[in-house]
Amino acid sequence: MTRTLRIEYFALLREQRGLAAESLATAAATPTALYEELRARHGFTLPAAAVRAAVNGEFVPAAAPLHEGDLIVFIPPVAGG
């Protein structure tokens, strides 16, 4: 089943993608599956385990289901002290 999602990128992911946001048709059913698809497509250097996902403004487990029209935000770890 293909669903169209809105994806927003921040920090390192935005730099590596070269975009702040995009819409994407995908068969990925979970945030982890979607991130792995994007990682392969765009060459993201962070592993899925290092990135948190929020769906429609709420942090969700990596295996949460995705639905048509969801807004997905992948948040990389923050460096600093």
JSON list of N, CA and C in Angstrom, two decimals:
[
{"chain": "A", "resi": 1, "resn": "MET", "atom": "N", "xyz": [0.85, -1.18, 0.00]},
{"chain": "A", "resi": 1, "resn": "MET", "atom": "CA", "xyz": [0.00, 0.00, 0.00]},
{"chain": "A", "resi": 1, "resn": "MET", "atom": "C", "xyz": [0.89, 1.24, 0.00]},
{"chain": "A", "resi": 2, "resn": "THR", "atom": "N", "xyz": [0.69, 2.10, -0.95]},
{"chain": "A", "resi": 2, "resn": "THR", "atom": "CA", "xyz": [1.45, 3.33, -1.04]},
{"chain": "A", "resi": 2, "resn": "THR", "atom": "C", "xyz": [0.68, 4.46, -0.37]},
{"chain": "A", "resi": 3, "resn": "ARG", "atom": "N", "xyz": [1.40, 5.27, 0.40]},
{"chain": "A", "resi": 3, "resn": "ARG", "atom": "CA", "xyz": [0.79, 6.43, 1.05]},
{"chain": "A", "resi": 3, "resn": "ARG", "atom": "C", "xyz": [1.67, 7.65, 0.78]},
{"chain": "A", "resi": 4, "resn": "THR", "atom": "N", "xyz": [1.05, 8.80, 0.70]},
{"chain": "A", "resi": 4, "resn": "THR", "atom": "CA", "xyz": [1.80, 10.04, 0.51]},
{"chain": "A", "resi": 4, "resn": "THR", "atom": "C", "xyz": [1.96, 10.71, 1.86]},
{"chain": "A", "resi": 5, "resn": "LEU", "atom": "N", "xyz": [3.22, 11.01, 2.18]},
{"chain": "A", "resi": 5, "resn": "LEU", "atom": "CA", "xyz": [3.56, 11.60, 3.48]},
{"chain": "A", "resi": 5, "resn": "LEU", "atom": "C", "xyz": [4.28, 12.92, 3.27]},
{"chain": "A", "resi": 6, "resn": "ARG", "atom": "N", "xyz": [4.19, 13.78, 4.24]},
{"chain": "A", "resi": 6, "resn": "ARG", "atom": "CA", "xyz": [4.96, 15.02, 4.26]},
{"chain": "A", "resi": 6, "resn": "ARG", "atom": "C", "xyz": [6.11, 14.79, 5.24]},
{"chain": "A", "resi": 7, "resn": "ILE", "atom": "N", "xyz": [7.32, 15.09, 4.83]},
{"chain": "A", "resi": 7, "resn": "ILE", "atom": "CA", "xyz": [8.51, 14.84, 5.65]},
{"chain": "A", "resi": 7, "resn": "ILE", "atom": "C", "xyz": [9.24, 16.15, 5.86]},
{"chain": "A", "resi": 8, "resn": "GLU", "atom": "N", "xyz": [9.62, 16.41, 7.11]},
{"chain": "A", "resi": 8, "resn": "GLU", "atom": "CA", "xyz": [10.44, 17.59, 7.42]},
{"chain": "A", "resi": 8, "resn": "GLU", "atom": "C", "xyz": [11.77, 17.12, 7.98]},
{"chain": "A", "resi": 9, "resn": "TYR", "atom": "N", "xyz": [12.82, 17.83, 7.59]},
{"chain": "A", "resi": 9, "resn": "TYR", "atom": "CA", "xyz": [14.18, 17.50, 8.02]},
{"chain": "A", "resi": 9, "resn": "TYR", "atom": "C", "xyz": [14.76, 18.64, 8.84]},
{"chain": "A", "resi": 10, "resn": "PHE", "atom": "N", "xyz": [15.58, 18.29, 9.81]},
{"chain": "A", "resi": 10, "resn": "PHE", "atom": "CA", "xyz": [16.25, 19.28, 10.63]},
{"chain": "A", "resi": 10, "resn": "PHE", "atom": "C", "xyz": [17.74, 18.97, 10.72]},
{"chain": "A", "resi": 11, "resn": "ALA", "atom": "N", "xyz": [18.51, 20.02, 11.01]},
{"chain": "A", "resi": 11, "resn": "ALA", "atom": "CA", "xyz": [19.95, 19.92, 11.30]},
{"chain": "A", "resi": 11, "resn": "ALA", "atom": "C", "xyz": [20.69, 19.12, 10.23]},
{"chain": "A", "resi": 12, "resn": "LEU", "atom": "N", "xyz": [21.44, 18.11, 10.63]},
{"chain": "A", "resi": 12, "resn": "LEU", "atom": "CA", "xyz": [22.28, 17.33, 9.71]},
{"chain": "A", "resi": 12, "resn": "LEU", "atom": "C", "xyz": [21.46, 16.72, 8.58]},
{"chain": "A", "resi": 13, "resn": "LEU", "atom": "N", "xyz": [20.27, 16.24, 8.88]},
{"chain": "A", "resi": 13, "resn": "LEU", "atom": "CA", "xyz": [19.45, 15.61, 7.82]},
{"chain": "A", "resi": 13, "resn": "LEU", "atom": "C", "xyz": [19.04, 16.65, 6.77]},
{"chain": "A", "resi": 14, "resn": "ARG", "atom": "N", "xyz": [18.73, 17.85, 7.21]},
{"chain": "A", "resi": 14, "resn": "ARG", "atom": "CA", "xyz": [18.39, 18.92, 6.25]},
{"chain": "A", "resi": 14, "resn": "ARG", "atom": "C", "xyz": [19.60, 19.25, 5.38]},
{"chain": "A", "resi": 15, "resn": "GLU", "atom": "N", "xyz": [20.77, 19.30, 6.00]},
{"chain": "A", "resi": 15, "resn": "GLU", "atom": "CA", "xyz": [21.98, 19.58, 5.23]},
{"chain": "A", "resi": 15, "resn": "GLU", "atom": "C", "xyz": [22.26, 18.48, 4.22]},
{"chain": "A", "resi": 16, "resn": "GLN", "atom": "N", "xyz": [22.12, 17.23, 4.63]},
{"chain": "A", "resi": 16, "resn": "GLN", "atom": "CA", "xyz": [22.42, 16.13, 3.73]},
{"chain": "A", "resi": 16, "resn": "GLN", "atom": "C", "xyz": [21.38, 15.99, 2.62]},
{"chain": "A", "resi": 17, "resn": "ARG", "atom": "N", "xyz": [20.13, 16.29, 2.93]},
{"chain": "A", "resi": 17, "resn": "ARG", "atom": "CA", "xyz": [19.07, 16.20, 1.93]},
{"chain": "A", "resi": 17, "resn": "ARG", "atom": "C", "xyz": [19.06, 17.42, 1.02]},
{"chain": "A", "resi": 18, "resn": "GLY", "atom": "N", "xyz": [19.45, 18.57, 1.57]},
{"chain": "A", "resi": 18, "resn": "GLY", "atom": "CA", "xyz": [19.42, 19.80, 0.79]},
{"chain": "A", "resi": 18, "resn": "GLY", "atom": "C", "xyz": [18.04, 20.41, 0.71]},
{"chain": "A", "resi": 19, "resn": "LEU", "atom": "N", "xyz": [17.14, 19.93, 1.55]},
{"chain": "A", "resi": 19, "resn": "LEU", "atom": "CA", "xyz": [15.77, 20.44, 1.61]},
{"chain": "A", "resi": 19, "resn": "LEU", "atom": "C", "xyz": [15.31, 20.46, 3.07]},
{"chain": "A", "resi": 20, "resn": "ALA", "atom": "N", "xyz": [14.38, 21.34, 3.37]},
{"chain": "A", "resi": 20, "resn": "ALA", "atom": "CA", "xyz": [13.79, 21.36, 4.70]},
{"chain": "A", "resi": 20, "resn": "ALA", "atom": "C", "xyz": [12.56, 20.47, 4.78]},
{"chain": "A", "resi": 21, "resn": "ALA", "atom": "N", "xyz": [11.89, 20.24, 3.63]},
{"chain": "A", "resi": 21, "resn": "ALA", "atom": "CA", "xyz": [10.66, 19.45, 3.63]},
{"chain": "A", "resi": 21, "resn": "ALA", "atom": "C", "xyz": [10.36, 18.95, 2.23]},
{"chain": "A", "resi": 22, "resn": "GLU", "atom": "N", "xyz": [9.59, 17.87, 2.18]},
{"chain": "A", "resi": 22, "resn": "GLU", "atom": "CA", "xyz": [9.15, 17.35, 0.90]},
{"chain": "A", "resi": 22, "resn": "GLU", "atom": "C", "xyz": [7.95, 16.43, 1.12]},
{"chain": "A", "resi": 23, "resn": "SER", "atom": "N", "xyz": [7.21, 16.16, 0.06]},
{"chain": "A", "resi": 23, "resn": "SER", "atom": "CA", "xyz": [6.16, 15.16, 0.06]},
{"chain": "A", "resi": 23, "resn": "SER", "atom": "C", "xyz": [6.69, 13.96, -0.69]},
{"chain": "A", "resi": 24, "resn": "LEU", "atom": "N", "xyz": [6.30, 12.76, -0.23]},
{"chain": "A", "resi": 24, "resn": "LEU", "atom": "CA", "xyz": [6.85, 11.53, -0.79]},
{"chain": "A", "resi": 24, "resn": "LEU", "atom": "C", "xyz": [5.79, 10.44, -0.79]},
{"chain": "A", "resi": 25, "resn": "ALA", "atom": "N", "xyz": [5.67, 9.73, -1.89]},
{"chain": "A", "resi": 25, "resn": "ALA", "atom": "CA", "xyz": [4.83, 8.53, -1.96]},
{"chain": "A", "resi": 25, "resn": "ALA", "atom": "C", "xyz": [5.70, 7.34, -1.61]},
{"chain": "A", "resi": 26, "resn": "THR", "atom": "N", "xyz": [5.26, 6.55, -0.64]},
{"chain": "A", "resi": 26, "resn": "THR", "atom": "CA", "xyz": [6.10, 5.45, -0.16]},
{"chain": "A", "resi": 26, "resn": "THR", "atom": "C", "xyz": [5.24, 4.26, 0.28]},
{"chain": "A", "resi": 27, "resn": "ALA", "atom": "N", "xyz": [5.86, 3.11, 0.28]},
{"chain": "A", "resi": 27, "resn": "ALA", "atom": "CA", "xyz": [5.21, 1.91, 0.83]},
{"chain": "A", "resi": 27, "resn": "ALA", "atom": "C", "xyz": [5.65, 1.66, 2.26]},
{"chain": "A", "resi": 28, "resn": "ALA", "atom": "N", "xyz": [6.56, 2.49, 2.78]},
{"chain": "A", "resi": 28, "resn": "ALA", "atom": "CA", "xyz": [7.05, 2.31, 4.15]},
{"chain": "A", "resi": 28, "resn": "ALA", "atom": "C", "xyz": [5.87, 2.40, 5.13]},
{"chain": "A", "resi": 29, "resn": "ALA", "atom": "N", "xyz": [5.81, 1.44, 6.04]},
{"chain": "A", "resi": 29, "resn": "ALA", "atom": "CA", "xyz": [4.68, 1.37, 6.97]},
{"chain": "A", "resi": 29, "resn": "ALA", "atom": "C", "xyz": [5.00, 1.92, 8.35]},
{"chain": "A", "resi": 30, "resn": "THR", "atom": "N", "xyz": [6.29, 2.16, 8.64]},
{"chain": "A", "resi": 30, "resn": "THR", "atom": "CA", "xyz": [6.70, 2.65, 9.96]},
{"chain": "A", "resi": 30, "resn": "THR", "atom": "C", "xyz": [7.75, 3.75, 9.79]},
{"chain": "A", "resi": 31, "resn": "PRO", "atom": "N", "xyz": [7.97, 4.55, 10.83]},
{"chain": "A", "resi": 31, "resn": "PRO", "atom": "CA", "xyz": [9.03, 5.56, 10.74]},
{"chain": "A", "resi": 31, "resn": "PRO", "atom": "C", "xyz": [10.39, 4.95, 10.45]},
{"chain": "A", "resi": 32, "resn": "THR", "atom": "N", "xyz": [10.71, 3.81, 11.04]},
{"chain": "A", "resi": 32, "resn": "THR", "atom": "CA", "xyz": [12.01, 3.18, 10.79]},
{"chain": "A", "resi": 32, "resn": "THR", "atom": "C", "xyz": [12.14, 2.75, 9.34]},
{"chain": "A", "resi": 33, "resn": "ALA", "atom": "N", "xyz": [11.11, 2.14, 8.79]},
{"chain": "A", "resi": 33, "resn": "ALA", "atom": "CA", "xyz": [11.16, 1.72, 7.38]},
{"chain": "A", "resi": 33, "resn": "ALA", "atom": "C", "xyz": [11.28, 2.93, 6.47]},
{"chain": "A", "resi": 34, "resn": "LEU", "atom": "N", "xyz": [10.57, 4.00, 6.80]},
{"chain": "A", "resi": 34, "resn": "LEU", "atom": "CA", "xyz": [10.65, 5.22, 5.99]},
{"chain": "A", "resi": 34, "resn": "LEU", "atom": "C", "xyz": [12.05, 5.81, 6.08]},
{"chain": "A", "resi": 35, "resn": "TYR", "atom": "N", "xyz": [12.61, 5.87, 7.28]},
{"chain": "A", "resi": 35, "resn": "TYR", "atom": "CA", "xyz": [13.95, 6.44, 7.42]},
{"chain": "A", "resi": 35, "resn": "TYR", "atom": "C", "xyz": [14.97, 5.61, 6.64]},
{"chain": "A", "resi": 36, "resn": "GLU", "atom": "N", "xyz": [14.87, 4.30, 6.70]},
{"chain": "A", "resi": 36, "resn": "GLU", "atom": "CA", "xyz": [15.82, 3.47, 5.96]},
{"chain": "A", "resi": 36, "resn": "GLU", "atom": "C", "xyz": [15.68, 3.70, 4.45]},
{"chain": "A", "resi": 37, "resn": "GLU", "atom": "N", "xyz": [14.46, 3.86, 3.98]},
{"chain": "A", "resi": 37, "resn": "GLU", "atom": "CA", "xyz": [14.25, 4.19, 2.56]},
{"chain": "A", "resi": 37, "resn": "GLU", "atom": "C", "xyz": [14.91, 5.52, 2.21]},
{"chain": "A", "resi": 38, "resn": "LEU", "atom": "N", "xyz": [14.70, 6.53, 3.05]},
{"chain": "A", "resi": 38, "resn": "LEU", "atom": "CA", "xyz": [15.29, 7.85, 2.80]},
{"chain": "A", "resi": 38, "resn": "LEU", "atom": "C", "xyz": [16.80, 7.81, 2.93]},
{"chain": "A", "resi": 39, "resn": "ARG", "atom": "N", "xyz": [17.29, 7.03, 3.87]},
{"chain": "A", "resi": 39, "resn": "ARG", "atom": "CA", "xyz": [18.74, 6.91, 4.07]},
{"chain": "A", "resi": 39, "resn": "ARG", "atom": "C", "xyz": [19.40, 6.32, 2.82]},
{"chain": "A", "resi": 40, "resn": "ALA", "atom": "N", "xyz": [18.80, 5.29, 2.26]},
{"chain": "A", "resi": 40, "resn": "ALA", "atom": "CA", "xyz": [19.34, 4.68, 1.04]},
{"chain": "A", "resi": 40, "resn": "ALA", "atom": "C", "xyz": [19.23, 5.64, -0.14]},
{"chain": "A", "resi": 41, "resn": "ARG", "atom": "N", "xyz": [18.15, 6.36, -0.21]},
{"chain": "A", "resi": 41, "resn": "ARG", "atom": "CA", "xyz": [17.91, 7.27, -1.33]},
{"chain": "A", "resi": 41, "resn": "ARG", "atom": "C", "xyz": [18.79, 8.51, -1.30]},
{"chain": "A", "resi": 42, "resn": "HIS", "atom": "N", "xyz": [18.99, 9.07, -0.10]},
{"chain": "A", "resi": 42, "resn": "HIS", "atom": "CA", "xyz": [19.67, 10.35, 0.03]},
{"chain": "A", "resi": 42, "resn": "HIS", "atom": "C", "xyz": [21.05, 10.27, 0.68]},
{"chain": "A", "resi": 43, "resn": "GLY", "atom": "N", "xyz": [21.47, 9.08, 1.09]},
{"chain": "A", "resi": 43, "resn": "GLY", "atom": "CA", "xyz": [22.80, 8.92, 1.66]},
{"chain": "A", "resi": 43, "resn": "GLY", "atom": "C", "xyz": [22.95, 9.48, 3.07]},
{"chain": "A", "resi": 44, "resn": "PHE", "atom": "N", "xyz": [21.88, 9.46, 3.84]},
{"chain": "A", "resi": 44, "resn": "PHE", "atom": "CA", "xyz": [21.98, 9.94, 5.23]},
{"chain": "A", "resi": 44, "resn": "PHE", "atom": "C", "xyz": [23.01, 9.09, 5.97]},
{"chain": "A", "resi": 45, "resn": "THR", "atom": "N", "xyz": [23.85, 9.75, 6.76]},
{"chain": "A", "resi": 45, "resn": "THR", "atom": "CA", "xyz": [24.94, 9.05, 7.44]},
{"chain": "A", "resi": 45, "resn": "THR", "atom": "C", "xyz": [24.54, 8.49, 8.80]},
{"chain": "A", "resi": 46, "resn": "LEU", "atom": "N", "xyz": [23.47, 9.01, 9.40]},
{"chain": "A", "resi": 46, "resn": "LEU", "atom": "CA", "xyz": [23.05, 8.52, 10.71]},
{"chain": "A", "resi": 46, "resn": "LEU", "atom": "C", "xyz": [22.25, 7.24, 10.58]},
{"chain": "A", "resi": 47, "resn": "PRO", "atom": "N", "xyz": [22.51, 6.26, 11.46]},
{"chain": "A", "resi": 47, "resn": "PRO", "atom": "CA", "xyz": [21.68, 5.05, 11.46]},
{"chain": "A", "resi": 47, "resn": "PRO", "atom": "C", "xyz": [20.29, 5.35, 12.03]},
{"chain": "A", "resi": 48, "resn": "ALA", "atom": "N", "xyz": [19.33, 4.52, 11.71]},
{"chain": "A", "resi": 48, "resn": "ALA", "atom": "CA", "xyz": [17.95, 4.74, 12.18]},
{"chain": "A", "resi": 48, "resn": "ALA", "atom": "C", "xyz": [17.88, 4.81, 13.70]},
{"chain": "A", "resi": 49, "resn": "ALA", "atom": "N", "xyz": [18.72, 4.05, 14.38]},
{"chain": "A", "resi": 49, "resn": "ALA", "atom": "CA", "xyz": [18.68, 4.03, 15.85]},
{"chain": "A", "resi": 49, "resn": "ALA", "atom": "C", "xyz": [19.10, 5.37, 16.46]},
{"chain": "A", "resi": 50, "resn": "ALA", "atom": "N", "xyz": [19.76, 6.22, 15.69]},
{"chain": "A", "resi": 50, "resn": "ALA", "atom": "CA", "xyz": [20.23, 7.51, 16.21]},
{"chain": "A", "resi": 50, "resn": "ALA", "atom": "C", "xyz": [19.25, 8.64, 15.97]},
{"chain": "A", "resi": 51, "resn": "VAL", "atom": "N", "xyz": [18.14, 8.35, 15.30]},
{"chain": "A", "resi": 51, "resn": "VAL", "atom": "CA", "xyz": [17.19, 9.40, 14.90]},
{"chain": "A", "resi": 51, "resn": "VAL", "atom": "C", "xyz": [15.85, 9.13, 15.57]},
{"chain": "A", "resi": 52, "resn": "ARG", "atom": "N", "xyz": [15.24, 10.19, 16.12]},
{"chain": "A", "resi": 52, "resn": "ARG", "atom": "CA", "xyz": [13.88, 10.06, 16.67]},
{"chain": "A", "resi": 52, "resn": "ARG", "atom": "C", "xyz": [12.88, 10.53, 15.63]},
{"chain": "A", "resi": 53, "resn": "ALA", "atom": "N", "xyz": [11.70, 9.96, 15.70]},
{"chain": "A", "resi": 53, "resn": "ALA", "atom": "CA", "xyz": [10.66, 10.35, 14.75]},
{"chain": "A", "resi": 53, "resn": "ALA", "atom": "C", "xyz": [9.46, 10.91, 15.49]},
{"chain": "A", "resi": 54, "resn": "ALA", "atom": "N", "xyz": [8.88, 11.95, 14.90]},
{"chain": "A", "resi": 54, "resn": "ALA", "atom": "CA", "xyz": [7.61, 12.48, 15.38]},
{"chain": "A", "resi": 54, "resn": "ALA", "atom": "C", "xyz": [6.62, 12.40, 14.23]},
{"chain": "A", "resi": 55, "resn": "VAL", "atom": "N", "xyz": [5.41, 11.99, 14.55]},
{"chain": "A", "resi": 55, "resn": "VAL", "atom": "CA", "xyz": [4.34, 11.90, 13.56]},
{"chain": "A", "resi": 55, "resn": "VAL", "atom": "C", "xyz": [3.22, 12.83, 14.01]},
{"chain": "A", "resi": 56, "resn": "ASN", "atom": "N", "xyz": [2.90, 13.77, 13.17]},
{"chain": "A", "resi": 56, "resn": "ASN", "atom": "CA", "xyz": [1.84, 14.74, 13.45]},
{"chain": "A", "resi": 56, "resn": "ASN", "atom": "C", "xyz": [2.05, 15.43, 14.80]},
{"chain": "A", "resi": 57, "resn": "GLY", "atom": "N", "xyz": [3.33, 15.74, 15.08]},
{"chain": "A", "resi": 57, "resn": "GLY", "atom": "CA", "xyz": [3.66, 16.52, 16.27]},
{"chain": "A", "resi": 57, "resn": "GLY", "atom": "C", "xyz": [3.88, 15.73, 17.54]},
{"chain": "A", "resi": 58, "resn": "GLU", "atom": "N", "xyz": [3.84, 14.41, 17.48]},
{"chain": "A", "resi": 58, "resn": "GLU", "atom": "CA", "xyz": [4.03, 13.58, 18.67]},
{"chain": "A", "resi": 58, "resn": "GLU", "atom": "C", "xyz": [5.18, 12.60, 18.43]},
{"chain": "A", "resi": 59, "resn": "PHE", "atom": "N", "xyz": [6.11, 12.48, 19.39]},
{"chain": "A", "resi": 59, "resn": "PHE", "atom": "CA", "xyz": [7.12, 11.44, 19.27]},
{"chain": "A", "resi": 59, "resn": "PHE", "atom": "C", "xyz": [6.42, 10.08, 19.31]},
{"chain": "A", "resi": 60, "resn": "VAL", "atom": "N", "xyz": [6.90, 9.18, 18.46]},
{"chain": "A", "resi": 60, "resn": "VAL", "atom": "CA", "xyz": [6.26, 7.86, 18.35]},
{"chain": "A", "resi": 60, "resn": "VAL", "atom": "C", "xyz": [7.34, 6.78, 18.41]},
{"chain": "A", "resi": 61, "resn": "PRO", "atom": "N", "xyz": [6.94, 5.55, 18.77]},
{"chain": "A", "resi": 61, "resn": "PRO", "atom": "CA", "xyz": [7.88, 4.42, 18.69]},
{"chain": "A", "resi": 61, "resn": "PRO", "atom": "C", "xyz": [8.29, 4.17, 17.24]},
{"chain": "A", "resi": 62, "resn": "ALA", "atom": "N", "xyz": [9.45, 3.56, 17.08]},
{"chain": "A", "resi": 62, "resn": "ALA", "atom": "CA", "xyz": [9.99, 3.31, 15.74]},
{"chain": "A", "resi": 62, "resn": "ALA", "atom": "C", "xyz": [9.06, 2.45, 14.88]},
{"chain": "A", "resi": 63, "resn": "ALA", "atom": "N", "xyz": [8.24, 1.62, 15.52]},
{"chain": "A", "resi": 63, "resn": "ALA", "atom": "CA", "xyz": [7.36, 0.71, 14.79]},
{"chain": "A", "resi": 63, "resn": "ALA", "atom": "C", "xyz": [5.92, 1.23, 14.69]},
{"chain": "A", "resi": 64, "resn": "ALA", "atom": "N", "xyz": [5.69, 2.49, 15.00]},
{"chain": "A", "resi": 64, "resn": "ALA", "atom": "CA", "xyz": [4.34, 3.06, 14.92]},
{"chain": "A", "resi": 64, "resn": "ALA", "atom": "C", "xyz": [3.85, 3.03, 13.47]},
{"chain": "A", "resi": 65, "resn": "PRO", "atom": "N", "xyz": [2.57, 2.78, 13.25]},
{"chain": "A", "resi": 65, "resn": "PRO", "atom": "CA", "xyz": [2.06, 2.76, 11.88]},
{"chain": "A", "resi": 65, "resn": "PRO", "atom": "C", "xyz": [1.98, 4.17, 11.27]},
{"chain": "A", "resi": 66, "resn": "LEU", "atom": "N", "xyz": [2.25, 4.25, 9.97]},
{"chain": "A", "resi": 66, "resn": "LEU", "atom": "CA", "xyz": [2.11, 5.51, 9.24]},
{"chain": "A", "resi": 66, "resn": "LEU", "atom": "C", "xyz": [0.83, 5.47, 8.43]},
{"chain": "A", "resi": 67, "resn": "HIS", "atom": "N", "xyz": [0.22, 6.64, 8.27]},
{"chain": "A", "resi": 67, "resn": "HIS", "atom": "CA", "xyz": [-1.05, 6.74, 7.55]},
{"chain": "A", "resi": 67, "resn": "HIS", "atom": "C", "xyz": [-0.97, 7.83, 6.48]},
{"chain": "A", "resi": 68, "resn": "GLU", "atom": "N", "xyz": [-1.79, 7.70, 5.49]},
{"chain": "A", "resi": 68, "resn": "GLU", "atom": "CA", "xyz": [-1.89, 8.67, 4.41]},
{"chain": "A", "resi": 68, "resn": "GLU", "atom": "C", "xyz": [-1.98, 10.09, 4.99]},
{"chain": "A", "resi": 69, "resn": "GLY", "atom": "N", "xyz": [-1.12, 10.98, 4.49]},
{"chain": "A", "resi": 69, "resn": "GLY", "atom": "CA", "xyz": [-1.17, 12.38, 4.88]},
{"chain": "A", "resi": 69, "resn": "GLY", "atom": "C", "xyz": [-0.42, 12.73, 6.15]},
{"chain": "A", "resi": 70, "resn": "ASP", "atom": "N", "xyz": [0.20, 11.75, 6.81]},
{"chain": "A", "resi": 70, "resn": "ASP", "atom": "CA", "xyz": [0.94, 12.06, 8.04]},
{"chain": "A", "resi": 70, "resn": "ASP", "atom": "C", "xyz": [2.09, 13.02, 7.77]},
{"chain": "A", "resi": 71, "resn": "LEU", "atom": "N", "xyz": [2.40, 13.82, 8.77]},
{"chain": "A", "resi": 71, "resn": "LEU", "atom": "CA", "xyz": [3.59, 14.68, 8.76]},
{"chain": "A", "resi": 71, "resn": "LEU", "atom": "C", "xyz": [4.64, 14.00, 9.62]},
{"chain": "A", "resi": 72, "resn": "ILE", "atom": "N", "xyz": [5.77, 13.65, 9.02]},
{"chain": "A", "resi": 72, "resn": "ILE", "atom": "CA", "xyz": [6.85, 12.95, 9.71]},
{"chain": "A", "resi": 72, "resn": "ILE", "atom": "C", "xyz": [8.03, 13.90, 9.86]},
{"chain": "A", "resi": 73, "resn": "VAL", "atom": "N", "xyz": [8.55, 13.98, 11.07]},
{"chain": "A", "resi": 73, "resn": "VAL", "atom": "CA", "xyz": [9.74, 14.78, 11.33]},
{"chain": "A", "resi": 73, "resn": "VAL", "atom": "C", "xyz": [10.79, 13.85, 11.91]},
{"chain": "A", "resi": 74, "resn": "PHE", "atom": "N", "xyz": [11.95, 13.81, 11.27]},
{"chain": "A", "resi": 74, "resn": "PHE", "atom": "CA", "xyz": [13.06, 13.03, 11.79]},
{"chain": "A", "resi": 74, "resn": "PHE", "atom": "C", "xyz": [14.01, 13.99, 12.49]},
{"chain": "A", "resi": 75, "resn": "ILE", "atom": "N", "xyz": [14.34, 13.68, 13.73]},
{"chain": "A", "resi": 75, "resn": "ILE", "atom": "CA", "xyz": [15.15, 14.57, 14.55]},
{"chain": "A", "resi": 75, "resn": "ILE", "atom": "C", "xyz": [16.45, 13.87, 14.91]},
{"chain": "A", "resi": 76, "resn": "PRO", "atom": "N", "xyz": [17.57, 14.41, 14.41]},
{"chain": "A", "resi": 76, "resn": "PRO", "atom": "CA", "xyz": [18.86, 13.81, 14.73]},
{"chain": "A", "resi": 76, "resn": "PRO", "atom": "C", "xyz": [19.30, 14.21, 16.14]},
{"chain": "A", "resi": 77, "resn": "PRO", "atom": "N", "xyz": [20.29, 13.51, 16.70]},
{"chain": "A", "resi": 77, "resn": "PRO", "atom": "CA", "xyz": [20.78, 13.88, 18.02]},
{"chain": "A", "resi": 77, "resn": "PRO", "atom": "C", "xyz": [21.40, 15.28, 17.99]},
{"chain": "A", "resi": 78, "resn": "VAL", "atom": "N", "xyz": [21.35, 15.95, 19.13]},
{"chain": "A", "resi": 78, "resn": "VAL", "atom": "CA", "xyz": [21.88, 17.30, 19.23]},
{"chain": "A", "resi": 78, "resn": "VAL", "atom": "C", "xyz": [23.24, 17.23, 19.92]},
{"chain": "A", "resi": 79, "resn": "ALA", "atom": "N", "xyz": [24.22, 17.85, 19.31]},
{"chain": "A", "resi": 79, "resn": "ALA", "atom": "CA", "xyz": [25.56, 17.91, 19.90]},
{"chain": "A", "resi": 79, "resn": "ALA", "atom": "C", "xyz": [25.69, 19.19, 20.71]},
{"chain": "A", "resi": 80, "resn": "GLY", "atom": "N", "xyz": [26.62, 19.20, 21.60]},
{"chain": "A", "resi": 80, "resn": "GLY", "atom": "CA", "xyz": [26.84, 20.41, 22.36]},
{"chain": "A", "resi": 80, "resn": "GLY", "atom": "C", "xyz": [27.12, 20.09, 23.81]},
{"chain": "A", "resi": 81, "resn": "GLY", "atom": "N", "xyz": [27.30, 21.09, 24.58]},
{"chain": "A", "resi": 81, "resn": "GLY", "atom": "CA", "xyz": [27.63, 20.84, 25.96]},
{"chain": "A", "resi": 81, "resn": "GLY", "atom": "C", "xyz": [26.95, 21.75, 26.91]}
]
